[in-house]
Amino acid sequence: MGDVYQVTGAIIWLLWAVAMAATIFALVHAVRQRSDAFTAVDKLTKPIWVSILAAALVVLLLTLTPVGFLGMIAVVATGVYLADVRPKVDEIQRGPRW
């Protein structure tokens, strides 16, 4: 029975580490972007996204798990930024890839 808890603990730790890395990456990306790029693509402003991602990072640091209620909210916020906001902000700043 102890092996099951060790495996489960290792999986949760791995999920937490991936969530932390993704959130740190997203936060650094958001901080480095121009403020007008966010409003140009009809997204929330830069300060709001930086605040959301900073809060997500704090939640992950305090909860030490991405599978609790607050941890899931933090992961979803990071995922929304990385999947929706980041590509559009990058595209508006460098232009289309064609």
XYZ file of N, CA and C in Angstrom:
294
model
N 0.822 -1.192 0.000
C 0.000 0.000 0.000
C 0.866 1.255 0.000
N 2.016 1.209 0.641
C 2.919 2.346 0.690
C 3.439 2.728 -0.678
N 3.613 1.732 -1.558
C 4.095 2.015 -2.909
C 3.098 2.853 -3.698
N 1.823 2.599 -3.488
C 0.788 3.360 -4.187
C 0.863 4.828 -3.798
N 1.057 5.095 -2.520
C 1.150 6.476 -2.059
C 2.416 7.156 -2.578
N 3.495 6.399 -2.694
C 4.728 6.967 -3.239
C 4.564 7.325 -4.709
N 3.924 6.454 -5.457
C 3.700 6.717 -6.886
C 2.753 7.898 -7.053
N 1.680 7.907 -6.281
C 0.726 9.019 -6.343
C 1.402 10.335 -5.964
N 2.209 10.307 -4.930
C 2.929 11.503 -4.514
C 3.890 11.983 -5.587
N 4.553 11.050 -6.243
C 5.492 11.416 -7.310
C 4.759 12.029 -8.495
N 3.603 11.487 -8.839
C 2.808 12.026 -9.955
C 2.321 13.433 -9.626
N 1.827 13.624 -8.422
C 1.346 14.954 -8.021
C 2.501 15.950 -7.992
N 3.667 15.531 -7.499
C 4.830 16.417 -7.501
C 5.214 16.788 -8.928
N 5.190 15.826 -9.843
C 5.527 16.095 -11.240
C 4.524 17.077 -11.864
N 3.238 16.881 -11.593
C 2.218 17.801 -12.093
C 2.438 19.208 -11.529
N 2.787 19.292 -10.247
C 3.051 20.585 -9.625
C 4.259 21.254 -10.274
N 5.314 20.492 -10.525
C 6.524 21.054 -11.132
C 6.239 21.572 -12.540
N 5.447 20.836 -13.308
C 5.088 21.278 -14.663
C 4.216 22.532 -14.593
N 3.268 22.553 -13.666
C 2.403 23.727 -13.504
C 3.228 24.944 -13.084
N 4.175 24.763 -12.189
C 5.041 25.867 -11.760
C 5.865 26.393 -12.936
N 6.458 25.490 -13.698
C 7.284 25.901 -14.833
C 6.455 26.665 -15.857
N 5.274 26.161 -16.151
C 4.402 26.820 -17.130
C 3.969 28.199 -16.632
N 3.653 28.304 -15.363
C 3.213 29.581 -14.797
C 4.351 30.592 -14.771
N 5.535 30.152 -14.409
C 6.693 31.051 -14.420
C 6.983 31.520 -15.838
N 6.936 30.594 -16.793
C 7.159 30.951 -18.198
C 6.132 31.980 -18.662
N 4.853 31.734 -18.344
C 3.785 32.648 -18.753
C 3.950 34.016 -18.106
N 4.302 34.042 -16.837
C 4.479 35.318 -16.133
C 5.642 36.115 -16.718
N 6.754 35.458 -16.970
C 7.903 36.144 -17.569
C 7.540 36.653 -18.962
N 6.830 35.857 -19.724
C 6.406 36.273 -21.059
C 5.518 37.508 -20.975
N 4.544 37.494 -20.075
C 3.615 38.618 -19.951
C 4.338 39.897 -19.537
N 5.290 39.772 -18.629
C 6.029 40.946 -18.158
C 6.845 41.564 -19.288
N 7.371 40.752 -20.182
C 8.269 41.243 -21.233
C 7.545 41.840 -22.437
N 6.238 41.716 -22.513
C 5.498 42.194 -23.679
C 5.105 43.659 -23.538
N 4.868 44.294 -24.678
C 4.387 45.683 -24.667
C 2.946 45.724 -24.174
N 2.618 46.766 -23.460
C 1.265 46.895 -22.910
C 0.206 47.026 -23.993
N 0.523 47.747 -25.062
C -0.479 47.966 -26.104
C -0.780 46.707 -26.908
N 0.080 45.708 -26.863
C -0.170 44.470 -27.612
C -1.382 43.723 -27.065
N -1.599 43.790 -25.768
C -2.735 43.084 -25.157
C -4.057 43.708 -25.598
N -4.130 45.019 -25.557
C -5.384 45.664 -25.953
C -5.577 45.622 -27.465
N -4.484 45.531 -28.214
C -4.604 45.458 -29.672
C -5.255 44.159 -30.128
N -5.131 43.114 -29.342
C -5.756 41.833 -29.702
C -7.011 41.558 -28.876
N -7.576 42.636 -28.301
C -8.831 42.556 -27.531
C -8.769 41.561 -26.379
N -7.672 41.610 -25.629
C -7.525 40.785 -24.436
C -7.466 41.703 -23.223
N -7.493 41.121 -22.039
C -7.346 41.922 -20.831
C -6.020 42.664 -20.886
N -5.896 43.715 -20.109
C -4.682 44.526 -20.145
C -3.495 43.764 -19.553
N -2.315 44.274 -19.852
C -1.092 43.659 -19.344
C -1.070 43.592 -17.818
N -1.388 44.686 -17.110
C -1.356 44.593 -15.637
C -2.313 43.539 -15.076
N -3.447 43.374 -15.717
C -4.398 42.363 -15.241
C -3.825 40.968 -15.448
N -3.261 40.692 -16.622
C -2.687 39.372 -16.887
C -1.489 39.111 -15.987
N -0.655 40.100 -15.774
C 0.490 39.912 -14.875
C -0.016 39.610 -13.462
N -1.054 40.291 -13.030
C -1.627 40.039 -11.702
C -2.223 38.640 -11.603
N -2.958 38.236 -12.624
C -3.558 36.898 -12.628
C -2.472 35.830 -12.556
N -1.439 35.977 -13.369
C -0.377 34.971 -13.398
C 0.454 34.994 -12.112
N 0.668 36.167 -11.540
C 1.387 36.248 -10.261
C 0.569 35.581 -9.155
N -0.734 35.800 -9.168
C -1.603 35.151 -8.186
C -1.590 33.633 -8.378
N -1.586 33.191 -9.624
C -1.517 31.754 -9.898
C -0.218 31.163 -9.364
N 0.867 31.889 -9.527
C 2.154 31.424 -9.014
C 2.136 31.335 -7.492
N 1.588 32.339 -6.841
C 1.498 32.336 -5.375
C 0.633 31.172 -4.902
N -0.488 30.945 -5.571
C -1.369 29.830 -5.195
C -0.631 28.508 -5.310
N 0.093 28.309 -6.404
C 0.829 27.057 -6.577
C 1.934 26.913 -5.534
N 2.572 28.012 -5.186
C 3.616 27.951 -4.154
C 3.037 27.623 -2.784
N 1.876 28.165 -2.480
C 1.280 27.964 -1.153
C 0.566 26.624 -1.010
N -0.055 26.158 -2.080
C -0.819 24.915 -1.976
C 0.041 23.684 -2.215
N 1.117 23.840 -2.954
C 2.024 22.734 -3.292
C 1.336 21.583 -4.008
N 0.214 21.875 -4.643
C -0.457 20.858 -5.448
C -1.304 21.531 -6.523
N -1.270 21.009 -7.740
C -2.116 21.575 -8.787
C -3.481 20.907 -8.871
N -3.742 19.930 -8.017
C -4.993 19.184 -8.144
C -6.063 19.606 -7.153
N -5.774 20.545 -6.266
C -6.793 21.095 -5.387
C -7.609 22.144 -6.138
N -8.636 22.650 -5.497
C -9.521 23.618 -6.147
C -8.760 24.859 -6.611
N -7.996 25.476 -5.706
C -7.251 26.685 -6.073
C -6.136 26.367 -7.070
N -5.516 25.214 -6.917
C -4.478 24.810 -7.858
C -5.020 24.656 -9.270
N -6.206 24.103 -9.378
C -6.821 23.948 -10.701
C -7.149 25.306 -11.319
N -7.616 26.233 -10.507
C -7.895 27.578 -11.008
C -6.606 28.213 -11.520
N -5.513 28.029 -10.790
C -4.224 28.570 -11.214
C -3.768 27.947 -12.528
N -3.934 26.648 -12.663
C -3.531 25.950 -13.890
C -4.394 26.395 -15.065
N -5.682 26.576 -14.844
C -6.570 27.035 -15.920
C -6.189 28.443 -16.359
N -5.911 29.325 -15.409
C -5.511 30.694 -15.757
C -4.238 30.691 -16.589
N -3.269 29.885 -16.183
C -2.018 29.770 -16.941
C -2.283 29.194 -18.323
N -3.120 28.178 -18.386
C -3.446 27.560 -19.675
C -4.140 28.519 -20.622
N -5.042 29.328 -20.107
C -5.723 30.316 -20.946
C -4.715 31.309 -21.506
N -3.806 31.761 -20.664
C -2.803 32.711 -21.143
C -1.939 32.074 -22.228
N -1.440 30.875 -21.963
C -0.520 30.240 -22.909
C -1.204 29.819 -24.208
N -2.455 29.401 -24.133
C -3.141 28.901 -25.329
C -3.850 29.986 -26.124
N -4.301 31.033 -25.457
C -5.109 32.041 -26.141
C -4.410 33.395 -26.256
N -3.909 33.907 -25.166
C -3.360 35.265 -25.150
C -1.967 35.313 -25.762
N -1.075 34.451 -25.317
C 0.318 34.489 -25.771
C 0.462 34.418 -27.288
N -0.194 33.474 -27.976
C -0.014 33.431 -29.435
C -0.462 34.710 -30.137
N -1.550 35.294 -29.678
C -2.058 36.508 -30.316
C -1.169 37.707 -30.030
N -0.675 37.799 -28.810
C 0.229 38.897 -28.464
C 1.528 38.775 -29.263
N 2.045 37.565 -29.369
C 3.267 37.347 -30.154
C 3.046 37.703 -31.620
N 1.907 37.286 -32.162
C 1.620 37.537 -33.580
C 1.493 39.032 -33.882
N 0.827 39.763 -33.005
C 0.619 41.188 -33.258
C 1.949 41.945 -33.191
N 2.884 41.454 -32.415
C 4.165 42.150 -32.285
C 5.150 41.816 -33.390
N 5.089 40.613 -33.916
C 6.055 40.262 -34.962
C 5.412 40.196 -36.345
N 4.101 40.293 -36.406
C 3.410 40.219 -37.687
C 3.123 38.779 -38.066
N 2.369 38.593 -39.137
C 2.035 37.226 -39.548
C 3.279 36.479 -40.011
N 3.238 35.160 -39.939
C 4.386 34.323 -40.302
C 4.458 34.026 -41.792
N 3.631 34.596 -42.595
C 3.612 34.283 -44.028
C 4.674 35.028 -44.748
